[in-house]
mmCIF file of C-alpha atoms and ligand atoms in Angstrom:
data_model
loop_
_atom_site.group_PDB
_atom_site.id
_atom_site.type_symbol
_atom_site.label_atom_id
_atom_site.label_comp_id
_atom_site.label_asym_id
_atom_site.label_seq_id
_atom_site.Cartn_x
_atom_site.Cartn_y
_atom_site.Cartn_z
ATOM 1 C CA UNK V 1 0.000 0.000 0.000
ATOM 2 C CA UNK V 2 1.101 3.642 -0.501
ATOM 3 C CA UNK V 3 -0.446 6.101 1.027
ATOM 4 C CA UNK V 4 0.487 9.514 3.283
ATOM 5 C CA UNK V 5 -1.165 9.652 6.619
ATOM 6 C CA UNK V 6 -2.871 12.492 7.973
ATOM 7 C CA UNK V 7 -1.985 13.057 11.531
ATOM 8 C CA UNK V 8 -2.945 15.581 13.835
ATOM 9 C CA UNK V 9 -2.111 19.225 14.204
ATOM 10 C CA UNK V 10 0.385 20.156 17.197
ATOM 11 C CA UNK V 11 1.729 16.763 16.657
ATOM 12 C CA UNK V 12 2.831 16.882 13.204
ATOM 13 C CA UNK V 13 4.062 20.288 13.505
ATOM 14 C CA UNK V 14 6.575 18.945 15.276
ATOM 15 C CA UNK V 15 7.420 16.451 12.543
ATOM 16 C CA UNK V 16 7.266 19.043 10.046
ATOM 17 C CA UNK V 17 9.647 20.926 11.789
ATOM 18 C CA UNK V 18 12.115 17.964 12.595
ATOM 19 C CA UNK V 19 11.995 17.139 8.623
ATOM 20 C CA UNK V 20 12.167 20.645 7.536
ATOM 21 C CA UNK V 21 15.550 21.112 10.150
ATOM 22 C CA UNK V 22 16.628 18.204 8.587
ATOM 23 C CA UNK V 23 16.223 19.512 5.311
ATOM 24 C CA UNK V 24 18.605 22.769 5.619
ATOM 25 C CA UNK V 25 21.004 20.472 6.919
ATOM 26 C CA UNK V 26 20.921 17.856 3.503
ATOM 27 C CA UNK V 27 21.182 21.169 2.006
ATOM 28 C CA UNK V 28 24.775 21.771 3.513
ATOM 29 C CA UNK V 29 26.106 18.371 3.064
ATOM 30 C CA UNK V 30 26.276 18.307 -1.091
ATOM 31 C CA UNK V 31 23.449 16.188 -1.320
ATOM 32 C CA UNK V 32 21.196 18.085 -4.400
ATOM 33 C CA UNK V 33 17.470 18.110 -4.554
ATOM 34 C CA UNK V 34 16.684 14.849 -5.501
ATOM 35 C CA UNK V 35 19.302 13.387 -3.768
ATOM 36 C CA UNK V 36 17.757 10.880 -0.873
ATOM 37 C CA UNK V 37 18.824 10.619 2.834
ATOM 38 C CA UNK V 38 18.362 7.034 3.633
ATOM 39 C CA UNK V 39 17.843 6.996 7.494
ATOM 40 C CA UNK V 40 17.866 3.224 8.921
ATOM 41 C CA UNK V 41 18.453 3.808 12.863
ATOM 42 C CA UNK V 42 14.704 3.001 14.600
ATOM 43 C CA UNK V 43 15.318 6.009 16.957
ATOM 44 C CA UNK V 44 16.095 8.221 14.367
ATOM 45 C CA UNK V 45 12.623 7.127 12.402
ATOM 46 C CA UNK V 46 10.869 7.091 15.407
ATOM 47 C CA UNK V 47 12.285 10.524 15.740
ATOM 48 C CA UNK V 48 11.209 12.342 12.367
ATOM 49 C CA UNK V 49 8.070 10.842 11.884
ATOM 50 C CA UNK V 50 6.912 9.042 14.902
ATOM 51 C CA UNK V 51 7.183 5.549 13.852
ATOM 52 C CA UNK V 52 7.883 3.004 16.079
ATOM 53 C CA UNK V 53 8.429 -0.092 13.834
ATOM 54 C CA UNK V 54 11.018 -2.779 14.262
ATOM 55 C CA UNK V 55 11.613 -2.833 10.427
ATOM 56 C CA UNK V 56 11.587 0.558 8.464
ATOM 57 C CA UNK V 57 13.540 3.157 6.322
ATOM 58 C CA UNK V 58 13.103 6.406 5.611
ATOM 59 C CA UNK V 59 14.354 7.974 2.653
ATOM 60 C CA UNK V 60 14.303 12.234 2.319
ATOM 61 C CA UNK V 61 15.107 14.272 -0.156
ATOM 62 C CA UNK V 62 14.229 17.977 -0.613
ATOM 63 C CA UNK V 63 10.444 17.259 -1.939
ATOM 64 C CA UNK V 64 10.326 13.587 -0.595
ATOM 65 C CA UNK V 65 9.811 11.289 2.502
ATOM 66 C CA UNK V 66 8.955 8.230 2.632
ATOM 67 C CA UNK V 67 8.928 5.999 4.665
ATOM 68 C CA UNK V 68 9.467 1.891 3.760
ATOM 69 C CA UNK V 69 7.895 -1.006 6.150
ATOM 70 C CA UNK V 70 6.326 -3.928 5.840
ATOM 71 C CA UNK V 71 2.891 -5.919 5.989
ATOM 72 C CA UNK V 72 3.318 -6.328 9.706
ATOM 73 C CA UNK V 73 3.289 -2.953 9.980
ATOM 74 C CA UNK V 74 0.951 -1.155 7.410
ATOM 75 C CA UNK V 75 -1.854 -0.576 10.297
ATOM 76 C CA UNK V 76 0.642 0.787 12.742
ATOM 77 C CA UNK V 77 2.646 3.106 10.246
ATOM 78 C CA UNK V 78 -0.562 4.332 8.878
ATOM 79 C CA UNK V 79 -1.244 5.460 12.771
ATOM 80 C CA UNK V 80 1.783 6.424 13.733
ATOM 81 C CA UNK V 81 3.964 7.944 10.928
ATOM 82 C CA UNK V 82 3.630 12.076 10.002
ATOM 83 C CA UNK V 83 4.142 13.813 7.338
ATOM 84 C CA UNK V 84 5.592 10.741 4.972
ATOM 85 C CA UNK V 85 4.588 8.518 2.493
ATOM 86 C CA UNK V 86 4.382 5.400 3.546
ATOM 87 C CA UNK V 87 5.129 1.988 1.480
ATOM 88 C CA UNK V 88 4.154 -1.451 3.501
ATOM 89 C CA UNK V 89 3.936 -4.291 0.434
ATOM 90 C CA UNK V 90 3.440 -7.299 2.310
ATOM 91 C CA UNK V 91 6.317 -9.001 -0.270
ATOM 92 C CA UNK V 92 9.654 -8.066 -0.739
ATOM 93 C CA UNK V 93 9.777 -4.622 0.892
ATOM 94 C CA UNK V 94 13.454 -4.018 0.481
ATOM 95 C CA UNK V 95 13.119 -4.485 -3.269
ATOM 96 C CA UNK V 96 10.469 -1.923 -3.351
ATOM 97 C CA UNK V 97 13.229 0.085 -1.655
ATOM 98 C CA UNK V 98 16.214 -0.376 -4.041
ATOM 99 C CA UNK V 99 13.860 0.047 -7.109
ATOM 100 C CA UNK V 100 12.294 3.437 -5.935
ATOM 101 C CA UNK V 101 15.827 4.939 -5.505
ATOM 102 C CA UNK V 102 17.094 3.336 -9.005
ATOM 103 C CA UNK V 103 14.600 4.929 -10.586
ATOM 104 C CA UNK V 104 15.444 8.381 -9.029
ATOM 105 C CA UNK V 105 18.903 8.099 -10.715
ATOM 106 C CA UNK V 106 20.384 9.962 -7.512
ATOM 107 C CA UNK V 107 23.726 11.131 -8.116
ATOM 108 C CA UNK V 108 24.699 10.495 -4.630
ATOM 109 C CA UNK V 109 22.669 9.201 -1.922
ATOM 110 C CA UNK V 110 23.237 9.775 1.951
ATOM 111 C CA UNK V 111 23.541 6.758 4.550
ATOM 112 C CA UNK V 112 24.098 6.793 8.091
ATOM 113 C CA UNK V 113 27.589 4.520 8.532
ATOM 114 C CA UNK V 114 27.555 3.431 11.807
ATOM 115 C CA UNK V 115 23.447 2.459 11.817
ATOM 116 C CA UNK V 116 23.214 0.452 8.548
ATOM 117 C CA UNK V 117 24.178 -3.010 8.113
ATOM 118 C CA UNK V 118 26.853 -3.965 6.026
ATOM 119 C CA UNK V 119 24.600 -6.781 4.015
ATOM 120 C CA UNK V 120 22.220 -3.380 3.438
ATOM 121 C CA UNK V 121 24.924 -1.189 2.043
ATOM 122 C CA UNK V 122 26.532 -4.047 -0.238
ATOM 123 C CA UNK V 123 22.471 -4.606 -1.555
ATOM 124 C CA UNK V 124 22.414 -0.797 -2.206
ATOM 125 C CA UNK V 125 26.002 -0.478 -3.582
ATOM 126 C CA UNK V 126 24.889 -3.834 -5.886
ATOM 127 C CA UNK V 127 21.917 -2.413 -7.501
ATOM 128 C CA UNK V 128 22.777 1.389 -7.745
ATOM 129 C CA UNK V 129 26.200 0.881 -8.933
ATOM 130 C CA UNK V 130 26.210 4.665 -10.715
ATOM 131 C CA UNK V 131 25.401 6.647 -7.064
ATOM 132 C CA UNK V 132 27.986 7.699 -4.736
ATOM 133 C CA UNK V 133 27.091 6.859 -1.318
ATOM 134 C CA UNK V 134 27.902 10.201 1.213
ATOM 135 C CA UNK V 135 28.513 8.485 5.101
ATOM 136 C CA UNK V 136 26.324 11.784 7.292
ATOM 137 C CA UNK V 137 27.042 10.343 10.882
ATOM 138 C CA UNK V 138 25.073 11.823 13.680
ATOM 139 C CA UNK V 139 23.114 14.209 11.547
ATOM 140 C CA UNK V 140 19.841 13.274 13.606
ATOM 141 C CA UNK V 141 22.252 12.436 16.830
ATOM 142 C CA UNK V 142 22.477 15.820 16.660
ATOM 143 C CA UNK V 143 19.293 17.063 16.918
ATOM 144 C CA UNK V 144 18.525 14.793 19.623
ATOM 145 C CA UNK V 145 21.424 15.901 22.024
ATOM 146 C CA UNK V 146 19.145 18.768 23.209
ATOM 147 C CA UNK V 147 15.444 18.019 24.410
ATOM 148 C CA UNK V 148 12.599 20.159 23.803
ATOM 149 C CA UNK V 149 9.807 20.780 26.554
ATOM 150 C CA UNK V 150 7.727 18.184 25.573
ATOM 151 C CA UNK V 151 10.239 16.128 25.199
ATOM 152 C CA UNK V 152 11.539 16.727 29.010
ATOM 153 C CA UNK V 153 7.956 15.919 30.469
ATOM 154 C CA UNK V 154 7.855 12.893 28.814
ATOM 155 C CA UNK V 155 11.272 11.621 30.455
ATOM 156 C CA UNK V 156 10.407 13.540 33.571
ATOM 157 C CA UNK V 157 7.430 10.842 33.491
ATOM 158 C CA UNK V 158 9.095 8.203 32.864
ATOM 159 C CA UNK V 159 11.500 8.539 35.769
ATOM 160 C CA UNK V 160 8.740 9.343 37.823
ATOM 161 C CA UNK V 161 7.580 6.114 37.215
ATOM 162 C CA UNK V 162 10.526 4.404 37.855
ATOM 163 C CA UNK V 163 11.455 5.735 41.202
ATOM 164 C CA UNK V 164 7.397 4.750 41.833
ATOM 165 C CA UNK V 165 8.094 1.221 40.974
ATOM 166 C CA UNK V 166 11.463 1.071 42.789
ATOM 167 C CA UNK V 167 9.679 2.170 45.925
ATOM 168 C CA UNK V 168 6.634 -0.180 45.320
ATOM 169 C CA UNK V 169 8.841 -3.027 44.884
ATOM 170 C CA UNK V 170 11.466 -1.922 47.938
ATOM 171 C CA UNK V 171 8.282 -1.971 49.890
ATOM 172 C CA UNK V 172 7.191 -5.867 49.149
ATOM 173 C CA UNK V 173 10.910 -7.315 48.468
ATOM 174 C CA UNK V 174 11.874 -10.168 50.834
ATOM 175 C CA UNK V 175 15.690 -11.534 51.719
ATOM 176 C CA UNK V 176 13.949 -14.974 49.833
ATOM 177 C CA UNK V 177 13.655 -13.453 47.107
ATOM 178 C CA UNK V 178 15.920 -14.383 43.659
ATOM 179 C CA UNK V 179 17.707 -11.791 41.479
ATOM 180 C CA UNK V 180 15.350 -12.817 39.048
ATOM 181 C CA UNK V 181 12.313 -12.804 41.186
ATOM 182 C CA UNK V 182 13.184 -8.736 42.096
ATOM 183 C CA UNK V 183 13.611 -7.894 38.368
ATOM 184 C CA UNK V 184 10.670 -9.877 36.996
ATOM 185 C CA UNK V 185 8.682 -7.518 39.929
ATOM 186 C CA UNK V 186 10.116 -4.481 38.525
ATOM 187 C CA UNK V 187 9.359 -5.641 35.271
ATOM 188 C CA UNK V 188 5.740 -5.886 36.346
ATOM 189 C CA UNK V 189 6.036 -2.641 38.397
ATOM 190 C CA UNK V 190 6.523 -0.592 35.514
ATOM 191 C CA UNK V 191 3.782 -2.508 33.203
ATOM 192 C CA UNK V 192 1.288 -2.008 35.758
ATOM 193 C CA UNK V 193 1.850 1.381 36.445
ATOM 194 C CA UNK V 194 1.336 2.615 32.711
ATOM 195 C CA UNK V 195 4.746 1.986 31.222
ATOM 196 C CA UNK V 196 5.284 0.700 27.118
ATOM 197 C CA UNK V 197 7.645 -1.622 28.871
ATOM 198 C CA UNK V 198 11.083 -1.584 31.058
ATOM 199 C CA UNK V 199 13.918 0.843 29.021
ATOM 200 C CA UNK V 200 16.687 -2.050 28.989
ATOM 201 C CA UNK V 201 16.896 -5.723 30.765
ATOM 202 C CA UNK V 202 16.647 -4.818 34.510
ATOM 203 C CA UNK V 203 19.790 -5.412 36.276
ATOM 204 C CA UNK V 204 19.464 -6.965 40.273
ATOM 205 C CA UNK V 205 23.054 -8.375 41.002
ATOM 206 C CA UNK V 206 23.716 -9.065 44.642
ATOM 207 C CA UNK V 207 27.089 -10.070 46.985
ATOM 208 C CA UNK V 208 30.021 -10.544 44.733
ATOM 209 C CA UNK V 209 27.636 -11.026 41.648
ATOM 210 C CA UNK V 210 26.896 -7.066 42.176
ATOM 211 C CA UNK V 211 31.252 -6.425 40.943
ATOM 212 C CA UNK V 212 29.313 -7.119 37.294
ATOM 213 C CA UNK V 213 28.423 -3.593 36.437
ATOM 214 C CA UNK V 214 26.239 -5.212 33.692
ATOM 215 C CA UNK V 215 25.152 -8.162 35.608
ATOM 216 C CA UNK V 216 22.956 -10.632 34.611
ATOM 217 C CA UNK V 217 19.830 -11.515 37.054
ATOM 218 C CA UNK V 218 20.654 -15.124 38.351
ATOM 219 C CA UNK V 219 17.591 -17.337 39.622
ATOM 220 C CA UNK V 220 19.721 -17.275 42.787
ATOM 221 C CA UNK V 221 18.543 -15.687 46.324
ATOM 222 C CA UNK V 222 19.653 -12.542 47.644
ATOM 223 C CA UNK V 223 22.772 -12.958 49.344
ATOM 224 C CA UNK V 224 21.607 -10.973 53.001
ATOM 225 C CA UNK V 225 24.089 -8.742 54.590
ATOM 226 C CA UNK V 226 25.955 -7.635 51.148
ATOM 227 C CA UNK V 227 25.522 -5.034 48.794
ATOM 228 C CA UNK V 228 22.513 -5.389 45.941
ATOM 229 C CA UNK V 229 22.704 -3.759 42.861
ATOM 230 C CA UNK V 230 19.139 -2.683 41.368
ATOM 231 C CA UNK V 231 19.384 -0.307 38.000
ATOM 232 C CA UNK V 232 16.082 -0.423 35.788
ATOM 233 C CA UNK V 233 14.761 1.873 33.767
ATOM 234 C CA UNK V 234 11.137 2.434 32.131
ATOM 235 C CA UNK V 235 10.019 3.400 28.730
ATOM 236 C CA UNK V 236 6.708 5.959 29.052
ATOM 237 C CA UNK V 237 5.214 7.470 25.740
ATOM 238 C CA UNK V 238 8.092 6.420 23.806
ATOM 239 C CA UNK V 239 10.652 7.894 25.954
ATOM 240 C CA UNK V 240 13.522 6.466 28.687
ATOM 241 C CA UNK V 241 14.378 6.867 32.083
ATOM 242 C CA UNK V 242 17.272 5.078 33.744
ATOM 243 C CA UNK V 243 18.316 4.845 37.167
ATOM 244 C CA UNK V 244 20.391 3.063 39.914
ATOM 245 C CA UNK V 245 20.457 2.413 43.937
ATOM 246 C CA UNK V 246 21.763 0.345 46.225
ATOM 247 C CA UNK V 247 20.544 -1.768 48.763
ATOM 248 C CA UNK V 248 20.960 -4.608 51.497
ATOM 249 C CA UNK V 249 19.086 -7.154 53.643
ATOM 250 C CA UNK V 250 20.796 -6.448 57.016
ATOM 251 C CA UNK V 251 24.347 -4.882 57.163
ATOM 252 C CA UNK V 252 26.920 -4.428 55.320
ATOM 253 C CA UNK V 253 30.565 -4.959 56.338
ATOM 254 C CA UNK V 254 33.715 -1.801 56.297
ATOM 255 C CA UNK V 255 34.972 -2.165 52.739
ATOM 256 C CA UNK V 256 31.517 -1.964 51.297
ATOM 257 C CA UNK V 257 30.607 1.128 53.697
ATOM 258 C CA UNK V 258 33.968 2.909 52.156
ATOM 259 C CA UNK V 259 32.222 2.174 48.853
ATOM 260 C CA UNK V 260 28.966 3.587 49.387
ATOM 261 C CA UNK V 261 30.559 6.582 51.248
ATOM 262 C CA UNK V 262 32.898 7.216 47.834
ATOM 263 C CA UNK V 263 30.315 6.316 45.584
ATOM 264 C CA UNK V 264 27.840 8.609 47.165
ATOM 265 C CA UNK V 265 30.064 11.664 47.520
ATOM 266 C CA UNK V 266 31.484 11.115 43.773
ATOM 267 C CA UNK V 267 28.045 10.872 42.360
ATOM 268 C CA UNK V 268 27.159 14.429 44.276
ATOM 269 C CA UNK V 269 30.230 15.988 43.202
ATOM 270 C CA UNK V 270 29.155 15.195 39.456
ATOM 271 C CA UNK V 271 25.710 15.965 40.154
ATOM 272 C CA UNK V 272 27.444 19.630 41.712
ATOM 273 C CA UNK V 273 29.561 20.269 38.083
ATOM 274 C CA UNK V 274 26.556 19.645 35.958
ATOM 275 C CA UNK V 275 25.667 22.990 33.949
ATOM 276 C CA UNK V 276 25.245 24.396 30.940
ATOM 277 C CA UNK V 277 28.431 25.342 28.698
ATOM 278 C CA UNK V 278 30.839 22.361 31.065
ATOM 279 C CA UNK V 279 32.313 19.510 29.219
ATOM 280 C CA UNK V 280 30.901 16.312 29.362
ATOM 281 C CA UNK V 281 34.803 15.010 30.500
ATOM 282 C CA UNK V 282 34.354 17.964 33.294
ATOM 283 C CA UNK V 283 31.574 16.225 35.122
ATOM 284 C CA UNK V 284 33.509 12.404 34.474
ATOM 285 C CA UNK V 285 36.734 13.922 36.372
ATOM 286 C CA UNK V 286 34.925 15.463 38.925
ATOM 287 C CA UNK V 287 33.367 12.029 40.083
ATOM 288 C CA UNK V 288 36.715 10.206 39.536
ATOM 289 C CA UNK V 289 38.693 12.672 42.121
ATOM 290 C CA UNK V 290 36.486 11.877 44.789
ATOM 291 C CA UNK V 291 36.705 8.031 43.917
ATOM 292 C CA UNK V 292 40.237 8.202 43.785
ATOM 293 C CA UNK V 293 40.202 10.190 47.561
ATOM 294 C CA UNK V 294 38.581 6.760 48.494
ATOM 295 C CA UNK V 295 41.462 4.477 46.589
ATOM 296 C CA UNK V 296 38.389 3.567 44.611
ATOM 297 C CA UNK V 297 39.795 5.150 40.820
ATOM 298 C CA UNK V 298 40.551 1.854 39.675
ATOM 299 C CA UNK V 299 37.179 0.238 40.418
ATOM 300 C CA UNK V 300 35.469 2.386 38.600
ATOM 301 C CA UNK V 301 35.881 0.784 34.370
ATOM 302 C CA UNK V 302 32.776 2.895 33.232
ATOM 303 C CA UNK V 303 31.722 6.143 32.248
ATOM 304 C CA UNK V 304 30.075 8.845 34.438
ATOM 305 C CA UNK V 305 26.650 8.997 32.223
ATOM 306 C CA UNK V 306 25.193 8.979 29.085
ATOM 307 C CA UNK V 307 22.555 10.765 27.734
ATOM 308 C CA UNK V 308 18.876 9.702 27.714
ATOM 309 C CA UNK V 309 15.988 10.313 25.127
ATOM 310 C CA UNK V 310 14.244 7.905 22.691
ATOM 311 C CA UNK V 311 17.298 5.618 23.452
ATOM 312 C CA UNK V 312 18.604 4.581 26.624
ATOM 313 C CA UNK V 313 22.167 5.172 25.554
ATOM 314 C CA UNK V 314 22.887 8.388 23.144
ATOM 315 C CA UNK V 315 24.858 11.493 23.535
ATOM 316 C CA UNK V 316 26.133 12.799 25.243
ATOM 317 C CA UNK V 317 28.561 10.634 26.877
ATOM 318 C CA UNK V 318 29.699 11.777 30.085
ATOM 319 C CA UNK V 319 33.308 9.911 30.044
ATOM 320 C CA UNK V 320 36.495 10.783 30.237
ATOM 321 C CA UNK V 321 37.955 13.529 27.941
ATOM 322 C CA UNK V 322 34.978 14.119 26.864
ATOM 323 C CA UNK V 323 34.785 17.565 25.069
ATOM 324 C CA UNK V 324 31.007 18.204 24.384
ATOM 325 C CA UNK V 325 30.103 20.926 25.879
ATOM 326 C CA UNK V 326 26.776 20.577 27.921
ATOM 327 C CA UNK V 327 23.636 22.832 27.095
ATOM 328 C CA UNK V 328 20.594 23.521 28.347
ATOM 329 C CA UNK V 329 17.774 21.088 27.498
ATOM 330 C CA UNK V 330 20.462 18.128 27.438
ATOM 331 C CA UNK V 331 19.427 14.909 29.326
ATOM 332 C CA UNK V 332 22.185 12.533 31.350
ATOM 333 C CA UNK V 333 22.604 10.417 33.521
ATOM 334 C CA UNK V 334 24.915 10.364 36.502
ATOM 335 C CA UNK V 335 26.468 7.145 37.520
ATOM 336 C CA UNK V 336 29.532 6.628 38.962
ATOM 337 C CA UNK V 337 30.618 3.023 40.419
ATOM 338 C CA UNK V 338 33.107 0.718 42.467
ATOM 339 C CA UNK V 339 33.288 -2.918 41.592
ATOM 340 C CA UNK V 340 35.393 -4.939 43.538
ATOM 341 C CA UNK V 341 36.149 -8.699 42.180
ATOM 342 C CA UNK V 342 35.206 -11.090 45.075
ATOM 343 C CA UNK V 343 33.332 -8.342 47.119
ATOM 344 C CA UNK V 344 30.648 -6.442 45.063
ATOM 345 C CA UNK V 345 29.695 -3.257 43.380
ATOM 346 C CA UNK V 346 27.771 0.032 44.142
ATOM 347 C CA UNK V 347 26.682 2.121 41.185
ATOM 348 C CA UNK V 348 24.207 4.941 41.933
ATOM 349 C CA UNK V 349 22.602 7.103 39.103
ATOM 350 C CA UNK V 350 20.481 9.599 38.624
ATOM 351 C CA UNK V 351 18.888 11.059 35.695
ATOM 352 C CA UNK V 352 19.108 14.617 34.841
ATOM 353 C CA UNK V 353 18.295 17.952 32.895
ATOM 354 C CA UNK V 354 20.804 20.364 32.357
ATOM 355 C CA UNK V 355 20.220 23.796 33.216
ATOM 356 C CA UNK V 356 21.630 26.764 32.820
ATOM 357 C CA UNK V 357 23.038 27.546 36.810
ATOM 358 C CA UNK V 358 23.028 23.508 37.317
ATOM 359 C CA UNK V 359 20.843 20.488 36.830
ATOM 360 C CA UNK V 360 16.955 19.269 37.790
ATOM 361 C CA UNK V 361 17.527 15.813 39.248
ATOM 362 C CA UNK V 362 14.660 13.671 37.248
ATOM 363 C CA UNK V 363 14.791 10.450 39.399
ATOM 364 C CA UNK V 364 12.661 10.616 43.266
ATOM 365 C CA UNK V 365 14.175 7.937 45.067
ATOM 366 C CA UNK V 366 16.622 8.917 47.629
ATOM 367 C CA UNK V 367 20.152 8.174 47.081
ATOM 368 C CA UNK V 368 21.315 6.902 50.391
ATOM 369 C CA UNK V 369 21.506 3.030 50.399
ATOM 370 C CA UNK V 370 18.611 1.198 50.844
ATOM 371 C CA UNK V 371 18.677 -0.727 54.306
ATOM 372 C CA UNK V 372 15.629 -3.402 53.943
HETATM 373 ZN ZN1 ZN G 401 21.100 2.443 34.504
HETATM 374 ZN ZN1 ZN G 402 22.629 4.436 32.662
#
């Protein structure tokens, strides 16, 4: 089917506006008129139209946009997508594809490098052997860096939510309780409280499991009287949230109270360089001083933050070196860590909105670790 959705007002404005942006910028990069853009990262789709598809492209040119699906998802692109044509056949969609841009005869055509698969590009290079391809990386990245308003409620809801289900879940957990148990709660936590879904797979790693930064749930109880590792996130109206605490059934012993102590004060002295016009690396150093007060600096193998939007990782990342310069409107994440191999871990992270004198913290839940 072919066909261009109506959607409406406010909300397509918006995609107007994103295409149109989008537009001036083609305009800059050598690409002429009837040159197309092929855009093939979901968030990036998702992001200048509104479709939320798990197979699509979107090709724009100066007078064009369309956007390429299929059967599965003609319904869904016909209710989501703005402002595009859309083209679902329920055979062969990539073929409808590579024969719409032949018969363009672009001189060059735009790709995003680091999104599209290398089987794609060799189909495109195969059957449009006269068109130059142009790599445009981060071209949408961009645009994303820095959140409008509506953009900002929609994350502020989302970590609303997942403090909410943190708390709800704090509230019922029990020492019997598996890794897997706690996350499959969360996991319901979120659903039942209005999320799309949880942002990422929910992380609960406790004792010396918790020195995983990117642990794996185990079906194994909660070791009592060690640290626990919880960091979940939920997806709300399309957009992320993201956050981390700590917590323990009964006490924990010196070495992991050092590591709370220097987690804790790292993560505020991040949380205290956060502003508009800093460096992203500015914000990592400031939480790896404090660390290394605590001779914590080499447990920490991750960056400070990342940024936050229709993904659960984009830019900016907060690591070290880093030389994008914050700005107002720009969403992160703060979350330094210690891991130590045979002990545990403590990661604690917040999401955030950069301001112009500072930051507004996004996630509720206090910081301090969670005694149960
Ligand atoms: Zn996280
Ligand atoms: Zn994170």
């Amino acid at each position: 089917m072919k066909g261009r959705r109506k959607a409406a007002g406010p909300k397509r404005d918006v995609f107007k506006q994103r295409l149109a942006k989008l537009r001036r910028r083609l305009a800059q990069t050598g690409l002429d008129e009837n040159d197309p853009f092929l855009v093939s990262a979901r968030a990036n789709i998702q992001y200048l139209c509104g479709f939320t598809g798990s197979y699509g492209f979107l090709t724009v040119s100066a007078y064009q946009a369309t956007l390429y699906t299929d059967g599965r998802y003609t319904t869904q692109a016909r209710a989501q997508a703005c402002g595009v044509d859309i083209c679902a056949p329920s055979q062969r969609p990539l073929e409808r594809l590579l024969d719409d841009l032949k018969k363009r005869k672009a001189g060059r055509i735009g790709f995003e490098e680091n999104r599209l698969s290398y089987a794609l590009y060799q189909a495109l290079r195969r059957a449009l052997r006269r068109a130059r391809f142009e790599p445009l990386n981060g071209v949408i990245e961009q645009f994303r860096l820095v959140k409008s308003a509506d953009e900002i409620k929609k994350i502020r809801r989302a970590a609303r939510l997942n403090s909410k289900a943190f708390d709800n879940v704090c509230s019922r957990a029990r020492v019997e309780w598996t890794e897997s148990r706690f996350a499959a709660e969360l996991d319901l936590e979120v659903r039942l409280l209005g999320a799309d879904g949880p942002a990422f797979e929910t992380i609960v790693a406790s004792g010396a499991h918790s020195a995983l930064p990117h642990a794996h749930p185990r079906p194994v109880r909660l070791a009592p009287n060690s640290l626990i590792v919880v960091d979940h996130g939920a997806i709300l109206d399309g957009y992320n949230s993201d956050m981390t605490r700590a917590l323990c059934f009964g006490r924990i012993g010196e070495t992991e109270q050092r590591m709370v102590r220097g987690v804790s004060e790292a993560q505020q002295a991040a949380v205290a360089a956060v502003r508009s016009g800093v460096q992203a690396g500015t914000i990592d150093r400031a939480a790896r001083k404090v660390l290394e007060k605590f001779d914590l600096a080499d447990a920490f193998p991750h960056a400070t933050g990342h940024g936050v939007g229709l993904e659960i990782h984009e830019q900016p990342r907060i690591g070290v070196g880093e030389k994008t310069r914050l700005t107002t409107g720009m969403v992160i994440t703060i979350e330094p860590g210690a891991y130590l191999d045979g002990i545990g871990g403590v990661r604690i992270e917040d999401l955030a909105v950069v301001t112009k004198s500072g930051c507004e913290i996004l996630s509720r839940t206090p910081r301090q670790l969670r005694v149960l």
